């Protein structure tokens, strides 16, 4: 075995904490309760089109669109932070 029982326990605990943080951020960002997020998520990975149908994303796009969106958001944030 690659891991002993204690190592497995710590890995599972870390994964659980990470998943809980992820669900909380999704719930906050999407305006949903954590129970609603869990009902949809349940630890699964969704295709883009399925995520769009479930209301987990606003729109579909690729890497370039994501980079451009992040750059626009960063520019707006920097504008707001100037005084």
Tab-separated table of N, CA and C in Angstrom:
chain	number	residue	atom	x	y	z
A	1	UNK	N	0.833	-1.190	0.000
A	1	UNK	CA	0.000	0.000	0.000
A	1	UNK	C	0.878	1.254	0.000
A	2	UNK	N	0.476	2.246	-0.762
A	2	UNK	CA	1.236	3.493	-0.836
A	2	UNK	C	1.043	4.345	0.418
A	3	UNK	N	-0.115	4.224	1.086
A	3	UNK	CA	-0.415	5.041	2.256
A	3	UNK	C	-0.843	4.161	3.421
A	4	UNK	N	-0.452	4.580	4.633
A	4	UNK	CA	-0.950	3.872	5.805
A	4	UNK	C	-2.293	4.491	6.207
A	5	UNK	N	-2.922	3.935	7.231
A	5	UNK	CA	-4.264	4.386	7.624
A	5	UNK	C	-4.297	5.861	8.021
A	6	UNK	N	-3.296	6.315	8.746
A	6	UNK	CA	-3.248	7.712	9.168
A	6	UNK	C	-3.095	8.646	7.964
A	7	UNK	N	-2.257	8.281	7.020
A	7	UNK	CA	-2.082	9.098	5.818
A	7	UNK	C	-3.381	9.168	5.011
A	8	UNK	N	-4.070	8.034	4.897
A	8	UNK	CA	-5.363	8.018	4.199
A	8	UNK	C	-6.376	8.920	4.891
A	9	UNK	N	-6.407	8.877	6.216
A	9	UNK	CA	-7.321	9.707	6.978
A	9	UNK	C	-7.036	11.179	6.729
A	10	UNK	N	-5.761	11.566	6.753
A	10	UNK	CA	-5.403	12.967	6.529
A	10	UNK	C	-5.736	13.413	5.101
A	11	UNK	N	-5.496	12.556	4.138
A	11	UNK	CA	-5.821	12.886	2.744
A	11	UNK	C	-7.324	13.093	2.592
A	12	UNK	N	-8.119	12.167	3.149
A	12	UNK	CA	-9.577	12.305	3.066
A	12	UNK	C	-10.056	13.575	3.765
A	13	UNK	N	-9.469	13.887	4.914
A	13	UNK	CA	-9.860	15.101	5.644
A	13	UNK	C	-9.523	16.344	4.822
A	14	UNK	N	-8.346	16.377	4.204
A	14	UNK	CA	-7.965	17.525	3.373
A	14	UNK	C	-8.881	17.656	2.161
A	15	UNK	N	-9.208	16.555	1.530
A	15	UNK	CA	-10.124	16.589	0.393
A	15	UNK	C	-11.497	17.086	0.825
A	16	UNK	N	-11.967	16.628	1.961
A	16	UNK	CA	-13.262	17.057	2.479
A	16	UNK	C	-13.294	18.555	2.754
A	17	UNK	N	-12.233	19.072	3.360
A	17	UNK	CA	-12.167	20.517	3.623
A	17	UNK	C	-12.128	21.306	2.315
A	18	UNK	N	-11.361	20.825	1.351
A	18	UNK	CA	-11.287	21.508	0.058
A	18	UNK	C	-12.627	21.513	-0.657
A	19	UNK	N	-13.314	20.393	-0.613
A	19	UNK	CA	-14.622	20.293	-1.265
A	19	UNK	C	-15.639	21.201	-0.576
A	20	UNK	N	-15.571	21.281	0.746
A	20	UNK	CA	-16.479	22.162	1.494
A	20	UNK	C	-16.228	23.623	1.122
A	21	UNK	N	-14.955	24.021	1.012
A	21	UNK	CA	-14.636	25.402	0.594
A	21	UNK	C	-15.135	25.665	-0.812
A	22	UNK	N	-14.934	24.699	-1.706
A	22	UNK	CA	-15.395	24.838	-3.089
A	22	UNK	C	-16.907	25.048	-3.125
A	23	UNK	N	-17.654	24.214	-2.415
A	23	UNK	CA	-19.116	24.344	-2.402
A	23	UNK	C	-19.547	25.684	-1.837
A	24	UNK	N	-18.889	26.150	-0.783
A	24	UNK	CA	-19.239	27.440	-0.186
A	24	UNK	C	-19.009	28.571	-1.178
A	25	UNK	N	-17.910	28.513	-1.914
A	25	UNK	CA	-17.621	29.558	-2.901
A	25	UNK	C	-18.587	29.504	-4.068
A	26	UNK	N	-18.930	28.302	-4.512
A	26	UNK	CA	-19.917	28.176	-5.589
A	26	UNK	C	-21.258	28.729	-5.112
A	27	UNK	N	-21.670	28.350	-3.914
A	27	UNK	CA	-22.950	28.818	-3.371
A	27	UNK	C	-22.972	30.340	-3.297
A	28	UNK	N	-21.911	30.939	-2.792
A	28	UNK	CA	-21.844	32.394	-2.681
A	28	UNK	C	-21.855	33.042	-4.063
A	29	UNK	N	-21.044	32.534	-4.961
A	29	UNK	CA	-20.931	33.122	-6.287
A	29	UNK	C	-22.175	32.971	-7.146
A	30	UNK	N	-22.913	31.882	-6.930
A	30	UNK	CA	-24.101	31.631	-7.742
A	30	UNK	C	-25.378	32.055	-7.025
A	31	UNK	N	-25.276	32.541	-5.785
A	31	UNK	CA	-26.461	32.950	-5.039
A	31	UNK	C	-27.339	31.773	-4.656
A	32	UNK	N	-26.709	30.653	-4.328
A	32	UNK	CA	-27.436	29.433	-3.957
A	32	UNK	C	-27.091	29.043	-2.533
A	33	UNK	N	-27.920	28.209	-1.941
A	33	UNK	CA	-27.578	27.616	-0.661
A	33	UNK	C	-26.621	26.449	-0.885
A	34	UNK	N	-25.818	26.142	0.110
A	34	UNK	CA	-24.870	25.028	-0.033
A	34	UNK	C	-25.588	23.709	-0.274
A	35	UNK	N	-26.796	23.565	0.281
A	35	UNK	CA	-27.560	22.332	0.057
A	35	UNK	C	-27.933	22.199	-1.418
A	36	UNK	N	-28.288	23.316	-2.038
A	36	UNK	CA	-28.634	23.300	-3.463
A	36	UNK	C	-27.414	22.950	-4.306
A	37	UNK	N	-26.251	23.471	-3.923
A	37	UNK	CA	-25.022	23.152	-4.654
A	37	UNK	C	-24.717	21.663	-4.512
A	38	UNK	N	-24.828	21.141	-3.318
A	38	UNK	CA	-24.544	19.717	-3.099
A	38	UNK	C	-25.512	18.838	-3.871
A	39	UNK	N	-26.762	19.254	-3.969
A	39	UNK	CA	-27.751	18.457	-4.700
A	39	UNK	C	-27.366	18.310	-6.166
A	40	UNK	N	-26.728	19.344	-6.717
A	40	UNK	CA	-26.298	19.293	-8.112
A	40	UNK	C	-24.910	18.671	-8.229
A	41	UNK	N	-24.015	19.084	-7.358
A	41	UNK	CA	-22.607	18.704	-7.503
A	41	UNK	C	-22.334	17.249	-7.125
A	42	UNK	N	-22.545	16.937	-5.870
A	42	UNK	CA	-22.278	15.599	-5.331
A	42	UNK	C	-20.914	15.060	-5.771
A	43	UNK	N	-19.933	15.964	-5.903
A	43	UNK	CA	-18.576	15.554	-6.235
A	43	UNK	C	-18.363	15.199	-7.689
A	44	UNK	N	-19.337	15.468	-8.532
A	44	UNK	CA	-19.209	15.107	-9.951
A	44	UNK	C	-18.554	16.213	-10.758
A	45	UNK	N	-18.089	15.851	-11.925
A	45	UNK	CA	-17.558	16.798	-12.894
A	45	UNK	C	-18.573	16.895	-14.021
A	46	UNK	N	-18.942	18.122	-14.384
A	46	UNK	CA	-19.948	18.339	-15.413
A	46	UNK	C	-19.304	18.834	-16.690
A	47	UNK	N	-19.869	18.461	-17.813
A	47	UNK	CA	-19.447	19.045	-19.082
A	47	UNK	C	-19.876	20.504	-19.079
A	48	UNK	N	-19.295	21.291	-19.957
A	48	UNK	CA	-19.662	22.697	-20.024
A	48	UNK	C	-21.130	22.900	-20.317
A	49	UNK	N	-21.667	22.167	-21.285
A	49	UNK	CA	-23.077	22.359	-21.648
A	49	UNK	C	-24.001	21.938	-20.508
A	50	UNK	N	-23.670	20.870	-19.798
A	50	UNK	CA	-24.488	20.448	-18.656
A	50	UNK	C	-24.399	21.482	-17.536
A	51	UNK	N	-23.200	22.014	-17.283
A	51	UNK	CA	-23.030	23.039	-16.254
A	51	UNK	C	-23.837	24.281	-16.596
A	52	UNK	N	-23.894	24.635	-17.879
A	52	UNK	CA	-24.679	25.778	-18.315
A	52	UNK	C	-26.165	25.530	-18.042
A	53	UNK	N	-26.644	24.355	-18.381
A	53	UNK	CA	-28.046	24.002	-18.134
A	53	UNK	C	-28.379	24.013	-16.647
A	54	UNK	N	-27.433	23.618	-15.814
A	54	UNK	CA	-27.654	23.553	-14.368
A	54	UNK	C	-27.467	24.904	-13.674
A	55	UNK	N	-27.050	25.904	-14.433
A	55	UNK	CA	-26.834	27.220	-13.847
A	55	UNK	C	-25.535	27.356	-13.079
A	56	UNK	N	-24.586	26.467	-13.340
A	56	UNK	CA	-23.305	26.514	-12.638
A	56	UNK	C	-22.302	27.440	-13.324
A	57	UNK	N	-22.547	27.785	-14.569
A	57	UNK	CA	-21.709	28.730	-15.317
A	57	UNK	C	-22.626	29.695	-16.057
A	58	UNK	N	-22.090	30.850	-16.407
A	58	UNK	CA	-22.869	31.863	-17.115
A	58	UNK	C	-22.853	31.663	-18.627
A	59	UNK	N	-21.731	31.210	-19.126
A	59	UNK	CA	-21.597	31.005	-20.567
A	59	UNK	C	-20.456	30.035	-20.831
A	60	UNK	N	-20.401	29.534	-22.058
A	60	UNK	CA	-19.341	28.621	-22.463
A	60	UNK	C	-18.267	29.396	-23.207
A	61	UNK	N	-17.056	28.939	-23.124
A	61	UNK	CA	-15.948	29.564	-23.827
A	61	UNK	C	-14.709	28.716	-23.668
A	62	UNK	N	-13.658	29.175	-24.265
A	62	UNK	CA	-12.392	28.461	-24.203
A	62	UNK	C	-11.369	29.215	-23.377
A	63	UNK	N	-10.142	28.764	-23.467
A	63	UNK	CA	-9.057	29.352	-22.692
A	63	UNK	C	-8.880	30.829	-23.025
A	64	UNK	N	-8.905	31.186	-24.292
A	64	UNK	CA	-8.698	32.580	-24.676
A	64	UNK	C	-9.774	33.481	-24.088
A	65	UNK	N	-11.020	33.037	-24.125
A	65	UNK	CA	-12.105	33.829	-23.528
A	65	UNK	C	-11.911	33.986	-22.028
A	66	UNK	N	-11.460	32.940	-21.379
A	66	UNK	CA	-11.225	33.011	-19.933
A	66	UNK	C	-10.105	33.995	-19.612
A	67	UNK	N	-9.043	33.977	-20.387
A	67	UNK	CA	-7.930	34.908	-20.175
A	67	UNK	C	-8.395	36.345	-20.387
A	68	UNK	N	-9.143	36.581	-21.467
A	68	UNK	CA	-9.633	37.932	-21.747
A	68	UNK	C	-10.578	38.425	-20.659
A	69	UNK	N	-11.449	37.548	-20.170
A	69	UNK	CA	-12.365	37.911	-19.097
A	69	UNK	C	-11.595	38.249	-17.822
A	70	UNK	N	-10.601	37.443	-17.478
A	70	UNK	CA	-9.798	37.705	-16.284
A	70	UNK	C	-9.051	39.028	-16.416
A	71	UNK	N	-8.537	39.320	-17.602
A	71	UNK	CA	-7.816	40.578	-17.817
A	71	UNK	C	-8.760	41.769	-17.652
A	72	UNK	N	-9.974	41.661	-18.197
A	72	UNK	CA	-10.945	42.752	-18.047
A	72	UNK	C	-11.296	42.965	-16.576
A	73	UNK	N	-11.522	41.878	-15.859
A	73	UNK	CA	-11.870	41.990	-14.438
A	73	UNK	C	-10.723	42.582	-13.636
A	74	UNK	N	-9.506	42.182	-13.953
A	74	UNK	CA	-8.342	42.721	-13.246
A	74	UNK	C	-8.196	44.213	-13.513
A	75	UNK	N	-8.442	44.637	-14.741
A	75	UNK	CA	-8.344	46.060	-15.072
A	75	UNK	C	-9.394	46.852	-14.308
A	76	UNK	N	-10.619	46.335	-14.228
A	76	UNK	CA	-11.675	47.026	-13.471
A	76	UNK	C	-11.315	47.102	-11.999
A	77	UNK	N	-10.764	46.022	-11.458
A	77	UNK	CA	-10.382	45.993	-10.045
A	77	UNK	C	-9.305	47.036	-9.778
A	78	UNK	N	-8.313	47.122	-10.674
A	78	UNK	CA	-7.246	48.104	-10.489
A	78	UNK	C	-7.805	49.523	-10.542
A	79	UNK	N	-8.780	49.772	-11.424
A	79	UNK	CA	-9.400	51.096	-11.506
A	79	UNK	C	-10.091	51.443	-10.196
A	80	UNK	N	-10.759	50.493	-9.606
A	80	UNK	CA	-11.472	50.729	-8.347
A	80	UNK	C	-10.525	50.941	-7.187
A	81	UNK	N	-9.341	50.374	-7.256
A	81	UNK	CA	-8.387	50.446	-6.150
A	81	UNK	C	-7.563	51.729	-6.158
A	82	UNK	N	-7.635	52.521	-7.219
A	82	UNK	CA	-6.861	53.768	-7.296
A	82	UNK	C	-7.557	54.847	-6.471
A	83	UNK	N	-6.756	55.671	-5.797
A	83	UNK	CA	-7.324	56.811	-5.093
A	83	UNK	C	-6.461	58.014	-5.175
